[in-house]
Amino acid sequence: MASSTDITYPTTGTPTSSSSTTSLLLLLPQEIRDIIYSHVLREPHGLIADSSAYPNTRTRLLPFNSASPLRRESNQLRLVNRQLHRETSGLGLYFNDLTFADTWRYDTNLVTAFDHFTRFANSCPPYLVSRIRKITLLDTSTFNACYASDVLSYSAHFKPAILPFCRKYPHAKVVVRLAWGDATLAKDYVACMDALAWKLRGMSPLPRMDGSGRAHARGLCRKFAFECPRNLRFSCTTKFYEEKAREELRGGCEGVGLEQLVGVVRRMHESGV
């Protein structure tokens, strides 16, 4: 079976065949078609919203591959004919994680990951939105804001679309990746994850963290002044810093080894707290 990257159909978004043409694929049993769709439409790194799109335009979801600058239609099957267009439309939302990232544009102000998701959610039919299983928001714009005011509320970012989505679709997970520690947390990386878990969930899978790092992390968490649904998750950084985690956890604690603790922090980052 060829992967989706091997298919070279036109990428204009318009089916190339009329509705009277029957695809041989559609003659297969539904169970077989579902297996094929899962293979062809599943991207290794999921899908990311096209950040170059202008406001008030349809959000395009492109294969998320940082190693390739090429932009292509993620669902090549929908370009074959109208029958496959109807049958596969929206399946990429089910088979792939979706990523939305902040965009800095020369011609407009900052367009946040929340703005991109809000535009997508408002323009997407509810039956398609209900297929979403996981969303990642790369929120790099709140790094400086977390130091601006102790009373700064983070809830304004979530009220327009994120909180309603999480409450309406509890089966879907939303992971917000902050940029608190990408440059400055130093040895406070694990302490911040621990403090965030206590702030949002009232517990943490890590041993209690002590010292100035925990106090600093508690300060960062003051902005979470809203009720957080279980399926709205957070990580303190946009990527997992294994060496930072090892440095802070080195020596482990009684009865728990270093590798086990690093694994806990990795899972906290990947799944959010």
PDB file of C-alpha atoms in Angstrom:
ATOM      1  CA  MET A   1       0.000   0.000   0.000  1.00  0.00           C
ATOM      2  CA  ALA A   2       1.451   3.367  -0.990  1.00  0.00           C
ATOM      3  CA  SER A   3       1.658   6.062   1.644  1.00  0.00           C
ATOM      4  CA  SER A   4      -0.138   9.385   1.243  1.00  0.00           C
ATOM      5  CA  THR A   5       3.125  11.038   0.216  1.00  0.00           C
ATOM      6  CA  ASP A   6       3.387   8.729  -2.807  1.00  0.00           C
ATOM      7  CA  ILE A   7       0.085   9.849  -4.312  1.00  0.00           C
ATOM      8  CA  THR A   8       0.563  12.551  -6.933  1.00  0.00           C
ATOM      9  CA  TYR A   9      -2.961  13.693  -7.703  1.00  0.00           C
ATOM     10  CA  PRO A  10      -3.504  17.426  -8.299  1.00  0.00           C
ATOM     11  CA  THR A  11      -3.769  19.509  -5.136  1.00  0.00           C
ATOM     12  CA  THR A  12      -6.248  22.158  -6.199  1.00  0.00           C
ATOM     13  CA  GLY A  13      -8.911  20.836  -3.847  1.00  0.00           C
ATOM     14  CA  THR A  14     -11.271  19.888  -6.711  1.00  0.00           C
ATOM     15  CA  PRO A  15     -12.106  16.238  -7.554  1.00  0.00           C
ATOM     16  CA  THR A  16     -10.694  15.270 -10.944  1.00  0.00           C
ATOM     17  CA  SER A  17     -13.480  12.878 -11.937  1.00  0.00           C
ATOM     18  CA  SER A  18     -17.206  13.312 -12.217  1.00  0.00           C
ATOM     19  CA  SER A  19     -19.632  11.774  -9.755  1.00  0.00           C
ATOM     20  CA  SER A  20     -20.649   9.213 -12.399  1.00  0.00           C
ATOM     21  CA  THR A  21     -17.213   7.576 -12.214  1.00  0.00           C
ATOM     22  CA  THR A  22     -17.145   4.771  -9.654  1.00  0.00           C
ATOM     23  CA  SER A  23     -13.853   4.256  -7.866  1.00  0.00           C
ATOM     24  CA  LEU A  24     -12.772   0.632  -7.491  1.00  0.00           C
ATOM     25  CA  LEU A  25     -11.924   1.496  -3.904  1.00  0.00           C
ATOM     26  CA  LEU A  26     -15.601   2.138  -3.195  1.00  0.00           C
ATOM     27  CA  LEU A  27     -16.464  -1.385  -4.376  1.00  0.00           C
ATOM     28  CA  LEU A  28     -14.551  -2.876  -1.447  1.00  0.00           C
ATOM     29  CA  PRO A  29     -16.351  -3.740   1.816  1.00  0.00           C
ATOM     30  CA  GLN A  30     -16.622  -0.842   4.272  1.00  0.00           C
ATOM     31  CA  GLU A  31     -14.323  -2.578   6.774  1.00  0.00           C
ATOM     32  CA  ILE A  32     -11.551  -2.824   4.170  1.00  0.00           C
ATOM     33  CA  ARG A  33     -12.063   0.782   3.094  1.00  0.00           C
ATOM     34  CA  ASP A  34     -11.784   1.931   6.705  1.00  0.00           C
ATOM     35  CA  ILE A  35      -8.427   0.156   7.061  1.00  0.00           C
ATOM     36  CA  ILE A  36      -7.168   1.760   3.852  1.00  0.00           C
ATOM     37  CA  TYR A  37      -8.360   5.215   4.915  1.00  0.00           C
ATOM     38  CA  SER A  38      -6.670   4.831   8.296  1.00  0.00           C
ATOM     39  CA  HIS A  39      -3.375   3.995   6.588  1.00  0.00           C
ATOM     40  CA  VAL A  40      -3.480   6.589   3.822  1.00  0.00           C
ATOM     41  CA  LEU A  41      -4.894   9.509   5.810  1.00  0.00           C
ATOM     42  CA  ARG A  42      -2.828   9.094   8.977  1.00  0.00           C
ATOM     43  CA  GLU A  43       0.167  11.465   8.972  1.00  0.00           C
ATOM     44  CA  PRO A  44       3.277  10.531  11.029  1.00  0.00           C
ATOM     45  CA  HIS A  45       3.274  13.895  12.834  1.00  0.00           C
ATOM     46  CA  GLY A  46      -0.393  14.783  12.536  1.00  0.00           C
ATOM     47  CA  LEU A  47      -1.782  17.928  10.900  1.00  0.00           C
ATOM     48  CA  ILE A  48      -1.051  21.604  11.536  1.00  0.00           C
ATOM     49  CA  ALA A  49      -3.158  24.625  10.642  1.00  0.00           C
ATOM     50  CA  ASP A  50      -1.696  26.669   7.794  1.00  0.00           C
ATOM     51  CA  SER A  51      -0.394  29.740   9.626  1.00  0.00           C
ATOM     52  CA  SER A  52       0.022  31.719   6.405  1.00  0.00           C
ATOM     53  CA  ALA A  53      -3.715  31.913   5.828  1.00  0.00           C
ATOM     54  CA  TYR A  54      -5.337  35.306   6.148  1.00  0.00           C
ATOM     55  CA  PRO A  55      -8.249  36.026   8.509  1.00  0.00           C
ATOM     56  CA  ASN A  56     -11.731  35.140   7.253  1.00  0.00           C
ATOM     57  CA  THR A  57     -10.360  32.400   5.003  1.00  0.00           C
ATOM     58  CA  ARG A  58     -10.870  28.650   5.313  1.00  0.00           C
ATOM     59  CA  THR A  59      -8.387  26.984   7.636  1.00  0.00           C
ATOM     60  CA  ARG A  60      -6.221  24.485   5.772  1.00  0.00           C
ATOM     61  CA  LEU A  61      -4.804  21.566   7.728  1.00  0.00           C
ATOM     62  CA  LEU A  62      -1.460  20.482   6.305  1.00  0.00           C
ATOM     63  CA  PRO A  63       0.820  17.543   7.164  1.00  0.00           C
ATOM     64  CA  PHE A  64       2.952  18.562  10.143  1.00  0.00           C
ATOM     65  CA  ASN A  65       6.532  17.790   9.157  1.00  0.00           C
ATOM     66  CA  SER A  66       9.132  20.276  10.311  1.00  0.00           C
ATOM     67  CA  ALA A  67      11.728  18.612   8.071  1.00  0.00           C
ATOM     68  CA  SER A  68       9.866  19.506   4.878  1.00  0.00           C
ATOM     69  CA  PRO A  69       8.811  23.006   3.746  1.00  0.00           C
ATOM     70  CA  LEU A  70       6.417  21.548   1.149  1.00  0.00           C
ATOM     71  CA  ARG A  71       2.720  22.186   1.593  1.00  0.00           C
ATOM     72  CA  ARG A  72       0.330  19.638   0.187  1.00  0.00           C
ATOM     73  CA  GLU A  73      -3.249  18.587   0.577  1.00  0.00           C
ATOM     74  CA  SER A  74      -3.281  16.058   3.429  1.00  0.00           C
ATOM     75  CA  ASN A  75      -6.211  14.061   2.029  1.00  0.00           C
ATOM     76  CA  GLN A  76      -5.200  13.153  -1.515  1.00  0.00           C
ATOM     77  CA  LEU A  77      -8.091  10.680  -1.833  1.00  0.00           C
ATOM     78  CA  ARG A  78     -10.666  13.456  -1.784  1.00  0.00           C
ATOM     79  CA  LEU A  79      -9.167  14.766  -5.040  1.00  0.00           C
ATOM     80  CA  VAL A  80      -9.861  11.556  -6.992  1.00  0.00           C
ATOM     81  CA  ASN A  81     -13.598  11.953  -7.535  1.00  0.00           C
ATOM     82  CA  ARG A  82     -16.702  13.261  -5.829  1.00  0.00           C
ATOM     83  CA  GLN A  83     -17.581   9.901  -4.296  1.00  0.00           C
ATOM     84  CA  LEU A  84     -14.271   9.615  -2.462  1.00  0.00           C
ATOM     85  CA  HIS A  85     -14.470  13.305  -1.617  1.00  0.00           C
ATOM     86  CA  ARG A  86     -17.747  12.699   0.218  1.00  0.00           C
ATOM     87  CA  GLU A  87     -16.640   9.463   1.884  1.00  0.00           C
ATOM     88  CA  THR A  88     -13.267  10.691   3.192  1.00  0.00           C
ATOM     89  CA  SER A  89     -14.069  14.323   3.964  1.00  0.00           C
ATOM     90  CA  GLY A  90     -13.133  15.045   7.573  1.00  0.00           C
ATOM     91  CA  LEU A  91     -11.583  11.649   8.301  1.00  0.00           C
ATOM     92  CA  GLY A  92      -8.195  13.310   8.753  1.00  0.00           C
ATOM     93  CA  LEU A  93      -9.605  14.988  11.877  1.00  0.00           C
ATOM     94  CA  TYR A  94     -10.233  11.551  13.361  1.00  0.00           C
ATOM     95  CA  PHE A  95      -6.987   9.866  12.352  1.00  0.00           C
ATOM     96  CA  ASN A  96      -4.581  12.723  13.182  1.00  0.00           C
ATOM     97  CA  ASP A  97      -3.636  14.978  16.049  1.00  0.00           C
ATOM     98  CA  LEU A  98      -4.211  18.637  15.133  1.00  0.00           C
ATOM     99  CA  THR A  99      -1.717  21.393  15.950  1.00  0.00           C
ATOM    100  CA  PHE A 100      -2.334  25.142  16.051  1.00  0.00           C
ATOM    101  CA  ALA A 101       0.583  27.543  16.539  1.00  0.00           C
ATOM    102  CA  ASP A 102       1.069  31.256  17.173  1.00  0.00           C
ATOM    103  CA  THR A 103       1.781  33.302  14.056  1.00  0.00           C
ATOM    104  CA  TRP A 104       3.757  36.527  13.881  1.00  0.00           C
ATOM    105  CA  ARG A 105       2.797  38.411  10.728  1.00  0.00           C
ATOM    106  CA  TYR A 106       4.307  41.560   9.240  1.00  0.00           C
ATOM    107  CA  ASP A 107       0.942  42.864   8.079  1.00  0.00           C
ATOM    108  CA  THR A 108      -1.140  42.140  11.203  1.00  0.00           C
ATOM    109  CA  ASN A 109      -0.778  41.765  14.938  1.00  0.00           C
ATOM    110  CA  LEU A 110       0.009  38.446  16.578  1.00  0.00           C
ATOM    111  CA  VAL A 111      -2.427  35.688  15.642  1.00  0.00           C
ATOM    112  CA  THR A 112      -2.397  33.277  18.565  1.00  0.00           C
ATOM    113  CA  ALA A 113      -2.888  29.533  18.469  1.00  0.00           C
ATOM    114  CA  PHE A 114      -6.193  30.183  20.247  1.00  0.00           C
ATOM    115  CA  ASP A 115      -7.257  32.561  17.454  1.00  0.00           C
ATOM    116  CA  HIS A 116      -6.403  29.957  14.817  1.00  0.00           C
ATOM    117  CA  PHE A 117      -8.379  27.269  16.649  1.00  0.00           C
ATOM    118  CA  THR A 118     -11.353  29.587  17.224  1.00  0.00           C
ATOM    119  CA  ARG A 119     -11.523  30.406  13.514  1.00  0.00           C
ATOM    120  CA  PHE A 120     -11.271  26.708  12.649  1.00  0.00           C
ATOM    121  CA  ALA A 121     -13.941  25.644  15.158  1.00  0.00           C
ATOM    122  CA  ASN A 122     -16.343  28.372  14.031  1.00  0.00           C
ATOM    123  CA  SER A 123     -16.040  27.449  10.355  1.00  0.00           C
ATOM    124  CA  CYS A 124     -16.034  23.658  10.673  1.00  0.00           C
ATOM    125  CA  PRO A 125     -19.386  21.783  10.666  1.00  0.00           C
ATOM    126  CA  PRO A 126     -20.197  20.302  14.097  1.00  0.00           C
ATOM    127  CA  TYR A 127     -20.254  16.739  12.750  1.00  0.00           C
ATOM    128  CA  LEU A 128     -16.618  17.180  11.673  1.00  0.00           C
ATOM    129  CA  VAL A 129     -15.538  18.883  14.903  1.00  0.00           C
ATOM    130  CA  SER A 130     -16.952  15.914  16.823  1.00  0.00           C
ATOM    131  CA  ARG A 131     -14.407  13.639  15.103  1.00  0.00           C
ATOM    132  CA  ILE A 132     -11.411  15.400  16.652  1.00  0.00           C
ATOM    133  CA  ARG A 133      -9.475  13.301  19.163  1.00  0.00           C
ATOM    134  CA  LYS A 134      -6.496  15.468  20.117  1.00  0.00           C
ATOM    135  CA  ILE A 135      -5.524  19.115  19.675  1.00  0.00           C
ATOM    136  CA  THR A 136      -2.162  20.670  20.530  1.00  0.00           C
ATOM    137  CA  LEU A 137      -1.875  24.447  20.934  1.00  0.00           C
ATOM    138  CA  LEU A 138       1.680  25.819  20.733  1.00  0.00           C
ATOM    139  CA  ASP A 139       1.228  28.916  22.887  1.00  0.00           C
ATOM    140  CA  THR A 140       4.547  30.769  22.679  1.00  0.00           C
ATOM    141  CA  SER A 141       3.074  34.255  23.191  1.00  0.00           C
ATOM    142  CA  THR A 142       2.263  34.074  26.921  1.00  0.00           C
ATOM    143  CA  PHE A 143       5.855  33.641  28.074  1.00  0.00           C
ATOM    144  CA  ASN A 144       6.422  37.327  28.834  1.00  0.00           C
ATOM    145  CA  ALA A 145       2.847  37.822  29.967  1.00  0.00           C
ATOM    146  CA  CYS A 146       3.279  35.361  32.831  1.00  0.00           C
ATOM    147  CA  TYR A 147       5.658  37.840  34.465  1.00  0.00           C
ATOM    148  CA  ALA A 148       3.612  40.968  33.692  1.00  0.00           C
ATOM    149  CA  SER A 149       1.132  40.774  36.549  1.00  0.00           C
ATOM    150  CA  ASP A 150       0.388  38.465  39.453  1.00  0.00           C
ATOM    151  CA  VAL A 151      -3.326  38.926  38.808  1.00  0.00           C
ATOM    152  CA  LEU A 152      -3.180  38.261  35.079  1.00  0.00           C
ATOM    153  CA  SER A 153      -5.913  35.789  34.200  1.00  0.00           C
ATOM    154  CA  TYR A 154      -5.285  33.206  31.531  1.00  0.00           C
ATOM    155  CA  SER A 155      -8.965  32.418  31.151  1.00  0.00           C
ATOM    156  CA  ALA A 156      -9.626  35.056  28.474  1.00  0.00           C
ATOM    157  CA  HIS A 157      -7.728  32.903  25.971  1.00  0.00           C
ATOM    158  CA  PHE A 158      -9.969  29.906  26.587  1.00  0.00           C
ATOM    159  CA  LYS A 159     -13.480  31.294  26.909  1.00  0.00           C
ATOM    160  CA  PRO A 160     -14.189  31.950  23.195  1.00  0.00           C
ATOM    161  CA  ALA A 161     -13.697  28.375  21.953  1.00  0.00           C
ATOM    162  CA  ILE A 162     -11.432  26.097  24.011  1.00  0.00           C
ATOM    163  CA  LEU A 163     -13.530  25.679  27.158  1.00  0.00           C
ATOM    164  CA  PRO A 164     -16.811  25.185  25.235  1.00  0.00           C
ATOM    165  CA  PHE A 165     -15.084  22.627  23.002  1.00  0.00           C
ATOM    166  CA  CYS A 166     -13.646  20.682  25.955  1.00  0.00           C
ATOM    167  CA  ARG A 167     -16.990  20.591  27.719  1.00  0.00           C
ATOM    168  CA  LYS A 168     -18.974  19.631  24.621  1.00  0.00           C
ATOM    169  CA  TYR A 169     -16.518  16.930  23.484  1.00  0.00           C
ATOM    170  CA  PRO A 170     -15.097  15.256  26.627  1.00  0.00           C
ATOM    171  CA  HIS A 171     -13.646  12.442  24.480  1.00  0.00           C
ATOM    172  CA  ALA A 172     -11.211  14.925  22.878  1.00  0.00           C
ATOM    173  CA  LYS A 173      -8.003  16.055  24.548  1.00  0.00           C
ATOM    174  CA  VAL A 174      -6.578  19.577  24.246  1.00  0.00           C
ATOM    175  CA  VAL A 175      -2.906  19.990  25.212  1.00  0.00           C
ATOM    176  CA  VAL A 176      -1.605  23.552  25.549  1.00  0.00           C
ATOM    177  CA  ARG A 177       2.178  23.738  25.314  1.00  0.00           C
ATOM    178  CA  LEU A 178       3.470  26.888  26.983  1.00  0.00           C
ATOM    179  CA  ALA A 179       6.909  28.415  26.480  1.00  0.00           C
ATOM    180  CA  TRP A 180       7.618  29.131  30.126  1.00  0.00           C
ATOM    181  CA  GLY A 181      10.757  27.035  30.284  1.00  0.00           C
ATOM    182  CA  ASP A 182      12.085  26.942  26.733  1.00  0.00           C
ATOM    183  CA  ALA A 183      14.798  29.484  27.549  1.00  0.00           C
ATOM    184  CA  THR A 184      14.871  30.413  31.220  1.00  0.00           C
ATOM    185  CA  LEU A 185      13.579  27.770  33.634  1.00  0.00           C
ATOM    186  CA  ALA A 186      17.008  26.193  34.114  1.00  0.00           C
ATOM    187  CA  LYS A 187      16.695  23.892  37.126  1.00  0.00           C
ATOM    188  CA  ASP A 188      13.043  24.842  37.710  1.00  0.00           C
ATOM    189  CA  TYR A 189      11.764  22.735  34.799  1.00  0.00           C
ATOM    190  CA  VAL A 190      10.492  19.775  36.814  1.00  0.00           C
ATOM    191  CA  ALA A 191       9.388  22.032  39.668  1.00  0.00           C
ATOM    192  CA  CYS A 192       7.174  23.956  37.261  1.00  0.00           C
ATOM    193  CA  MET A 193       5.533  20.773  35.951  1.00  0.00           C
ATOM    194  CA  ASP A 194       4.997  19.608  39.527  1.00  0.00           C
ATOM    195  CA  ALA A 195       3.506  22.936  40.646  1.00  0.00           C
ATOM    196  CA  LEU A 196       1.233  23.063  37.605  1.00  0.00           C
ATOM    197  CA  ALA A 197      -0.085  19.590  38.397  1.00  0.00           C
ATOM    198  CA  TRP A 198      -0.856  20.595  41.984  1.00  0.00           C
ATOM    199  CA  LYS A 199      -2.479  23.842  40.853  1.00  0.00           C
ATOM    200  CA  LEU A 200      -4.749  22.264  38.229  1.00  0.00           C
ATOM    201  CA  ARG A 201      -5.376  18.748  39.556  1.00  0.00           C
ATOM    202  CA  GLY A 202      -4.671  18.935  43.287  1.00  0.00           C
ATOM    203  CA  MET A 203      -2.032  16.209  42.990  1.00  0.00           C
ATOM    204  CA  SER A 204       1.164  15.288  41.149  1.00  0.00           C
ATOM    205  CA  PRO A 205       2.723  11.944  40.133  1.00  0.00           C
ATOM    206  CA  LEU A 206       6.113  13.347  41.195  1.00  0.00           C
ATOM    207  CA  PRO A 207       7.587  13.445  44.697  1.00  0.00           C
ATOM    208  CA  ARG A 208       6.963  16.840  46.298  1.00  0.00           C
ATOM    209  CA  MET A 209       9.475  19.383  45.043  1.00  0.00           C
ATOM    210  CA  ASP A 210      11.218  21.685  47.528  1.00  0.00           C
ATOM    211  CA  GLY A 211      13.267  24.859  47.344  1.00  0.00           C
ATOM    212  CA  SER A 212      13.164  28.070  45.323  1.00  0.00           C
ATOM    213  CA  GLY A 213      12.264  26.286  42.108  1.00  0.00           C
ATOM    214  CA  ARG A 214       8.891  25.232  43.478  1.00  0.00           C
ATOM    215  CA  ALA A 215       8.205  28.753  44.807  1.00  0.00           C
ATOM    216  CA  HIS A 216       9.059  30.235  41.398  1.00  0.00           C
ATOM    217  CA  ALA A 217       6.820  27.717  39.658  1.00  0.00           C
ATOM    218  CA  ARG A 218       3.923  28.535  41.994  1.00  0.00           C
ATOM    219  CA  GLY A 219       4.280  32.158  40.911  1.00  0.00           C
ATOM    220  CA  LEU A 220       3.958  31.165  37.266  1.00  0.00           C
ATOM    221  CA  CYS A 221       0.782  29.243  38.027  1.00  0.00           C
ATOM    222  CA  ARG A 222      -1.101  32.194  39.550  1.00  0.00           C
ATOM    223  CA  LYS A 223      -2.597  33.037  36.187  1.00  0.00           C
ATOM    224  CA  PHE A 224      -4.642  29.815  36.058  1.00  0.00           C
ATOM    225  CA  ALA A 225      -7.662  31.379  37.728  1.00  0.00           C
ATOM    226  CA  PHE A 226     -10.348  29.266  36.082  1.00  0.00           C
ATOM    227  CA  GLU A 227     -11.935  25.846  36.374  1.00  0.00           C
ATOM    228  CA  CYS A 228      -9.960  23.495  34.165  1.00  0.00           C
ATOM    229  CA  PRO A 229     -11.774  20.528  32.573  1.00  0.00           C
ATOM    230  CA  ARG A 230     -10.026  17.164  32.801  1.00  0.00           C
ATOM    231  CA  ASN A 231      -9.493  17.030  29.039  1.00  0.00           C
ATOM    232  CA  LEU A 232      -7.759  20.442  28.956  1.00  0.00           C
ATOM    233  CA  ARG A 233      -4.095  19.706  29.692  1.00  0.00           C
ATOM    234  CA  PHE A 234      -0.893  21.751  29.902  1.00  0.00           C
ATOM    235  CA  SER A 235       2.858  21.381  29.594  1.00  0.00           C
ATOM    236  CA  CYS A 236       5.301  24.105  30.617  1.00  0.00           C
ATOM    237  CA  THR A 237       7.413  23.880  27.471  1.00  0.00           C
ATOM    238  CA  THR A 238       6.878  23.368  23.752  1.00  0.00           C
ATOM    239  CA  LYS A 239       9.200  20.353  23.725  1.00  0.00           C
ATOM    240  CA  PHE A 240      10.515  17.863  26.267  1.00  0.00           C
ATOM    241  CA  TYR A 241      13.872  18.848  27.791  1.00  0.00           C
ATOM    242  CA  GLU A 242      15.263  15.517  28.914  1.00  0.00           C
ATOM    243  CA  GLU A 243      18.636  16.862  30.057  1.00  0.00           C
ATOM    244  CA  LYS A 244      16.981  19.552  32.172  1.00  0.00           C
ATOM    245  CA  ALA A 245      14.783  16.905  33.741  1.00  0.00           C
ATOM    246  CA  ARG A 246      17.763  14.646  34.438  1.00  0.00           C
ATOM    247  CA  GLU A 247      19.755  17.467  35.993  1.00  0.00           C
ATOM    248  CA  GLU A 248      16.946  18.448  38.323  1.00  0.00           C
ATOM    249  CA  LEU A 249      16.042  14.863  39.215  1.00  0.00           C
ATOM    250  CA  ARG A 250      19.580  13.503  39.455  1.00  0.00           C
ATOM    251  CA  GLY A 251      19.888  11.235  42.432  1.00  0.00           C
ATOM    252  CA  GLY A 252      16.179  10.453  42.361  1.00  0.00           C
ATOM    253  CA  CYS A 253      14.580   9.914  45.711  1.00  0.00           C
ATOM    254  CA  GLU A 254      14.230   7.029  48.078  1.00  0.00           C
ATOM    255  CA  GLY A 255      12.795   4.018  46.305  1.00  0.00           C
ATOM    256  CA  VAL A 256      12.536   5.737  42.906  1.00  0.00           C
ATOM    257  CA  GLY A 257      15.266   5.646  40.256  1.00  0.00           C
ATOM    258  CA  LEU A 258      16.309   8.441  37.932  1.00  0.00           C
ATOM    259  CA  GLU A 259      15.064   6.729  34.758  1.00  0.00           C
ATOM    260  CA  GLN A 260      11.659   6.120  36.294  1.00  0.00           C
ATOM    261  CA  LEU A 261      11.321   9.774  37.319  1.00  0.00           C
ATOM    262  CA  VAL A 262      12.458  11.024  33.899  1.00  0.00           C
ATOM    263  CA  GLY A 263       9.826   8.768  32.341  1.00  0.00           C
ATOM    264  CA  VAL A 264       7.154  10.301  34.577  1.00  0.00           C
ATOM    265  CA  VAL A 265       8.136  13.840  33.530  1.00  0.00           C
ATOM    266  CA  ARG A 266       8.189  12.799  29.857  1.00  0.00           C
ATOM    267  CA  ARG A 267       4.643  11.445  30.124  1.00  0.00           C
ATOM    268  CA  MET A 268       3.542  14.600  31.946  1.00  0.00           C
ATOM    269  CA  HIS A 269       4.884  16.649  29.038  1.00  0.00           C
ATOM    270  CA  GLU A 270       3.490  14.474  26.243  1.00  0.00           C
ATOM    271  CA  SER A 271       0.011  14.096  27.719  1.00  0.00           C
ATOM    272  CA  GLY A 272      -0.071  17.373  29.642  1.00  0.00           C
ATOM    273  CA  VAL A 273      -1.038  17.782  33.294  1.00  0.00           C
TER     274      VAL A 273
END
